[in-house]
Tab-separated table of C-alpha atoms in Angstrom:
chain	number	residue	atom	x	y	z
A	253	MET	CA	11.069	22.521	-1.184
A	254	LYS	CA	10.114	25.161	-3.719
A	255	THR	CA	10.950	24.532	-7.373
A	256	LEU	CA	11.403	26.831	-10.334
A	257	THR	CA	11.193	25.621	-13.952
A	258	ILE	CA	12.874	27.399	-16.862
A	259	LYS	CA	12.050	26.581	-20.474
A	260	LEU	CA	15.255	26.781	-22.500
A	261	THR	CA	14.746	27.279	-26.214
A	262	ALA	CA	16.809	29.038	-28.884
A	263	PRO	CA	17.980	28.543	-32.467
A	264	LEU	CA	21.315	27.376	-31.052
A	265	GLN	CA	22.377	26.046	-27.658
A	266	ALA	CA	25.748	24.677	-26.551
A	267	TYR	CA	26.762	23.266	-23.175
A	268	GLY	CA	30.462	22.600	-23.362
A	269	ASN	CA	32.050	19.732	-21.529
A	270	GLU	CA	35.761	19.024	-21.239
A	271	ALA	CA	37.346	19.847	-24.558
A	272	SER	CA	40.644	20.414	-26.271
A	273	PHE	CA	41.573	23.654	-27.968
A	274	GLU	CA	40.709	22.345	-31.441
A	275	ARG	CA	37.456	20.521	-30.642
A	276	ARG	CA	34.705	21.748	-28.334
A	277	THR	CA	31.773	19.399	-27.936
A	278	SER	CA	28.501	19.894	-26.043
A	279	TRP	CA	26.526	17.943	-23.476
A	280	PRO	CA	23.224	16.692	-25.001
A	281	ALA	CA	21.326	18.616	-22.291
A	282	PRO	CA	21.967	21.765	-20.235
A	283	SER	CA	24.590	21.153	-17.580
A	284	LYS	CA	23.991	22.270	-14.018
A	285	SER	CA	27.005	24.564	-14.238
A	286	ALA	CA	25.485	26.315	-17.272
A	287	VAL	CA	22.214	26.957	-15.458
A	288	VAL	CA	24.066	28.048	-12.317
A	289	GLY	CA	26.043	30.466	-14.482
A	290	MET	CA	22.870	31.849	-16.028
A	291	ILE	CA	21.302	32.341	-12.592
A	292	ALA	CA	24.478	34.030	-11.318
A	293	ALA	CA	24.443	36.404	-14.301
A	294	ALA	CA	20.777	37.234	-13.682
A	295	LEU	CA	21.569	37.978	-10.016
A	296	GLY	CA	24.389	40.300	-11.056
A	297	MET	CA	27.268	38.157	-9.800
A	298	ARG	CA	30.534	38.576	-11.670
A	299	ARG	CA	32.616	35.577	-12.669
A	300	GLU	CA	35.011	35.992	-9.742
A	301	ASP	CA	32.205	36.211	-7.148
A	302	GLU	CA	32.656	33.525	-4.476
A	303	ARG	CA	28.894	33.478	-3.829
A	304	ILE	CA	28.418	31.540	-7.065
A	305	LYS	CA	29.637	28.385	-5.324
A	306	SER	CA	26.598	28.442	-3.016
A	307	LEU	CA	24.335	27.998	-6.052
A	308	ASN	CA	25.754	24.468	-6.433
A	309	ASP	CA	23.503	23.549	-3.499
A	310	LEU	CA	20.384	24.070	-5.597
A	311	ALA	CA	18.604	20.825	-6.446
A	312	TYR	CA	18.740	20.396	-10.216
A	313	ALA	CA	17.039	18.377	-12.932
A	314	VAL	CA	16.503	18.894	-16.655
A	315	ARG	CA	14.128	17.268	-19.145
A	316	VAL	CA	14.775	16.894	-22.875
A	317	ASP	CA	11.486	17.809	-24.579
A	318	GLN	CA	12.720	18.428	-28.112
A	319	ILE	CA	15.810	16.696	-29.408
A	320	GLY	CA	17.973	19.115	-31.379
A	321	LYS	CA	20.180	18.454	-34.361
A	322	THR	CA	23.929	18.809	-33.988
A	323	MET	CA	25.599	21.614	-35.917
A	324	THR	CA	29.375	22.026	-36.021
A	325	GLU	CA	30.956	25.381	-36.862
A	326	PHE	CA	34.574	26.326	-37.241
A	327	GLN	CA	36.456	29.468	-36.311
A	328	THR	CA	39.856	30.670	-37.451
A	329	VAL	CA	41.937	31.749	-34.466
A	330	GLU	CA	45.464	32.966	-33.941
A	331	TRP	CA	47.368	30.406	-31.927
A	332	LYS	CA	50.884	31.899	-32.149
A	333	PRO	CA	51.382	35.585	-32.947
A	334	GLY	CA	53.824	36.386	-35.710
A	335	THR	CA	56.767	38.763	-35.930
A	336	ARG	CA	57.867	41.251	-38.547
A	337	LYS	CA	59.929	38.544	-40.265
A	338	LYS	CA	57.731	35.512	-39.610
A	339	PRO	CA	53.951	35.344	-40.091
A	340	GLY	CA	51.751	34.071	-37.315
A	341	THR	CA	50.395	30.528	-37.221
A	342	ARG	CA	46.625	30.167	-37.387
A	343	LYS	CA	44.515	27.166	-36.482
A	344	LEU	CA	40.892	26.099	-36.778
A	345	THR	CA	38.649	25.266	-33.833
A	346	TYR	CA	35.471	23.242	-34.217
A	347	ARG	CA	32.477	23.819	-31.927
A	348	ASP	CA	29.290	21.779	-31.605
A	349	HIS	CA	25.847	23.323	-31.066
A	350	TYR	CA	22.326	21.925	-30.847
A	351	GLN	CA	19.753	23.424	-33.214
A	352	ASP	CA	16.069	23.878	-32.314
A	353	ALA	CA	16.305	21.953	-29.049
A	354	VAL	CA	13.879	22.511	-26.168
A	355	TYR	CA	14.711	21.702	-22.558
A	356	VAL	CA	12.964	22.319	-19.257
A	357	ALA	CA	15.417	22.940	-16.434
A	358	ALA	CA	14.239	22.858	-12.811
A	359	VAL	CA	16.002	24.158	-9.710
A	360	GLY	CA	14.780	23.740	-6.158
A	361	SER	CA	15.647	24.759	-2.621
A	362	GLU	CA	14.258	24.670	0.903
A	363	ASP	CA	15.101	28.376	0.978
A	364	GLU	CA	11.950	29.752	-0.632
A	365	GLU	CA	13.239	33.307	-0.386
A	366	LEU	CA	16.240	32.346	-2.538
A	367	ILE	CA	13.995	30.775	-5.172
A	368	GLY	CA	11.907	33.946	-5.167
A	369	LYS	CA	15.031	36.056	-5.754
A	370	ILE	CA	16.130	33.778	-8.587
A	371	GLU	CA	12.715	33.969	-10.230
A	372	TYR	CA	12.705	37.769	-10.076
A	373	ALA	CA	16.301	37.962	-11.335
A	374	LEU	CA	15.635	35.723	-14.341
A	375	LYS	CA	12.758	38.001	-15.292
A	376	HIS	CA	14.871	41.138	-14.662
A	377	PRO	CA	18.479	40.007	-15.346
A	378	ARG	CA	21.416	42.254	-14.448
A	379	PHE	CA	23.678	40.751	-17.125
A	380	GLN	CA	22.951	39.223	-20.521
A	381	LEU	CA	21.671	35.640	-20.352
A	382	TYR	CA	22.771	32.980	-22.798
A	383	LEU	CA	22.290	29.244	-23.189
A	384	GLY	CA	25.755	27.824	-22.777
A	385	ARG	CA	27.845	30.084	-25.002
A	386	ARG	CA	27.696	33.826	-25.575
A	387	ALA	CA	26.560	33.300	-29.170
A	388	CYS	CA	23.419	31.493	-27.930
A	389	PRO	CA	20.921	33.979	-26.430
A	390	PRO	CA	17.457	32.689	-25.418
A	391	ALA	CA	14.652	32.899	-27.971
A	392	GLY	CA	12.839	35.756	-26.244
A	393	VAL	CA	11.718	36.134	-22.648
A	394	LEU	CA	12.264	33.019	-20.527
A	395	ARG	CA	9.133	31.084	-19.598
A	396	ILE	CA	9.331	30.479	-15.853
A	397	GLU	CA	6.958	28.751	-13.426
A	398	SER	CA	7.212	28.125	-9.682
A	399	PHE	CA	5.868	25.183	-7.672
A	400	ALA	CA	5.575	24.885	-3.897
A	401	ASP	CA	6.211	21.785	-1.781
A	402	THR	CA	7.794	19.655	-4.488
A	403	ASP	CA	11.214	18.828	-5.925
A	404	PRO	CA	12.516	19.309	-9.495
A	405	VAL	CA	12.076	15.688	-10.585
A	406	LYS	CA	8.460	15.450	-9.437
A	407	VAL	CA	7.667	18.715	-11.219
A	408	LEU	CA	9.190	17.477	-14.477
A	409	GLU	CA	7.436	14.124	-14.192
A	410	ASN	CA	4.067	15.872	-14.094
A	411	MET	CA	4.602	18.857	-16.400
A	412	PRO	CA	2.989	18.609	-19.879
A	413	TRP	CA	5.196	18.215	-22.928
A	414	GLN	CA	6.828	21.569	-23.754
A	415	ALA	CA	8.094	20.893	-27.282
A	416	GLU	CA	7.165	23.336	-30.042
A	417	LYS	CA	3.864	22.678	-31.807
A	418	TRP	CA	5.510	21.821	-35.131
A	419	TYR	CA	7.651	19.205	-33.380
A	420	GLN	CA	4.672	17.690	-31.558
A	421	ASN	CA	2.758	17.543	-34.830
A	422	LYS	CA	5.729	15.826	-36.442
A	423	GLN	CA	5.251	13.047	-33.852
A	424	LYS	CA	1.472	12.891	-34.398
A	425	ARG	CA	1.466	9.157	-35.047
A	426	LYS	CA	2.660	8.546	-31.509
A	427	ALA	CA	0.357	8.939	-28.518
A	428	GLU	CA	3.317	9.603	-26.209
A	429	PHE	CA	6.807	11.057	-26.380
A	430	THR	CA	9.560	9.462	-24.322
A	431	ALA	CA	11.520	12.202	-22.566
A	432	GLU	CA	14.724	11.814	-20.597
A	433	ILE	CA	15.242	13.439	-17.204
A	434	ILE	CA	18.797	14.011	-15.969
A	435	ALA	CA	19.033	15.011	-12.309
A	436	ASP	CA	21.175	15.166	-9.211
A	437	ALA	CA	21.536	11.531	-8.166
A	438	ASN	CA	19.896	12.089	-4.771
A	439	LEU	CA	16.681	13.147	-6.552
A	440	LEU	CA	16.503	9.777	-8.321
A	441	PRO	CA	17.598	7.279	-5.627
A	442	ASP	CA	16.104	4.282	-7.473
A	443	ALA	CA	17.636	5.061	-10.865
A	444	ALA	CA	19.293	2.168	-12.660
A	445	PHE	CA	21.905	4.414	-14.268
A	446	THR	CA	24.210	6.937	-12.588
A	447	GLN	CA	27.119	8.901	-13.986
A	448	THR	CA	29.782	11.195	-12.555
A	449	VAL	CA	30.192	14.412	-14.538
A	450	LYS	CA	32.566	17.346	-14.137
A	451	ASP	CA	29.800	19.856	-13.632
A	452	ARG	CA	30.181	21.477	-10.217
A	453	VAL	CA	31.204	25.118	-10.367
A	454	GLU	CA	34.396	25.947	-8.503
A	455	SER	CA	35.219	29.125	-10.436
A	456	PHE	CA	34.081	30.929	-13.585
A	457	ASP	CA	37.123	33.221	-13.423
A	458	PRO	CA	38.621	33.282	-16.965
A	459	GLN	CA	42.090	33.152	-15.392
A	460	GLY	CA	41.306	29.981	-13.463
A	461	ARG	CA	38.093	28.354	-14.663
A	462	CYS	CA	37.573	25.201	-12.615
A	463	PHE	CA	34.854	22.565	-12.141
A	464	GLY	CA	34.413	19.699	-9.716
A	465	PHE	CA	32.504	16.425	-9.972
A	466	ARG	CA	28.860	15.648	-9.179
A	467	LEU	CA	26.846	12.441	-9.432
A	468	THR	CA	23.864	12.392	-11.813
A	469	ALA	CA	21.089	9.910	-12.530
A	470	LYS	CA	18.686	9.418	-15.424
A	471	GLU	CA	15.153	8.204	-15.984
A	472	ARG	CA	12.748	8.143	-18.915
A	473	ILE	CA	9.105	9.126	-18.746
A	474	ASN	CA	6.243	9.164	-21.253
A	475	LEU	CA	4.505	12.454	-22.002
A	476	LYS	CA	1.145	12.718	-23.745
A	477	ASN	CA	1.200	14.113	-27.256
A	478	PRO	CA	-1.668	16.633	-27.602
A	479	CYS	CA	-1.452	16.478	-31.392
A	480	TYR	CA	-2.168	12.767	-31.324
A	481	GLU	CA	-5.184	13.296	-29.052
A	482	GLN	CA	-6.558	15.936	-31.408
A	483	LYS	CA	-6.168	13.616	-34.384
A	484	SER	CA	-7.956	10.802	-32.546
A	485	GLN	CA	-10.799	13.163	-31.631
A	486	ASP	CA	-11.132	14.274	-35.265
A	487	ILE	CA	-11.511	10.631	-36.330
A	488	MET	CA	-14.173	10.012	-33.695
A	489	ASP	CA	-16.088	13.106	-34.786
A	490	TYR	CA	-15.950	11.939	-38.401
A	491	LEU	CA	-17.321	8.483	-37.493
């Protein structure tokens, strides 16, 4: 299996789960459907394209490297249009976003040619890429790496901590950072915790947006904090 990692960072990110009209919350980490949608956009697939469903077969895992803060915004929307004699009724909607979060998403496939096409497309996207919602573009060019003969979970277990330097330095009293990996359940067969989420793309068509269920699993791993190592070395040099 060949695996591709994508560092996801931006001032704001939002990965909506099931929500009512008035309240739209966000998953604490990028959903598989969001990453599938981003890949489809990069490949030039429109929302109604049936080929998008095939991207559900990609192996998927994501690691939370920098925990963001929740920000809630509100928007005034017109719910019922008015008439000449009666004014319209307006309502507020509330939407959650994560600020300054950093994630590393990983997708894998036995079809190495497909992974190659995805890598090229993400570097040369046909349509605008965004991290969950349209108001959340990536913070610059995506940082992408490819790995041969390994699956997404193994890559994330061995990849160095990708948090921003200021965030690592903020944790300088800790030698390690505990990161959470959320993956397709078959990639973590020994996981103690599994959860079914409505995160399988059936259609992105605005007239009939639909998602199915997939089984996920979680694990926690410890990542070395380079800022702590530097501090320890400075102390040794001083002594």
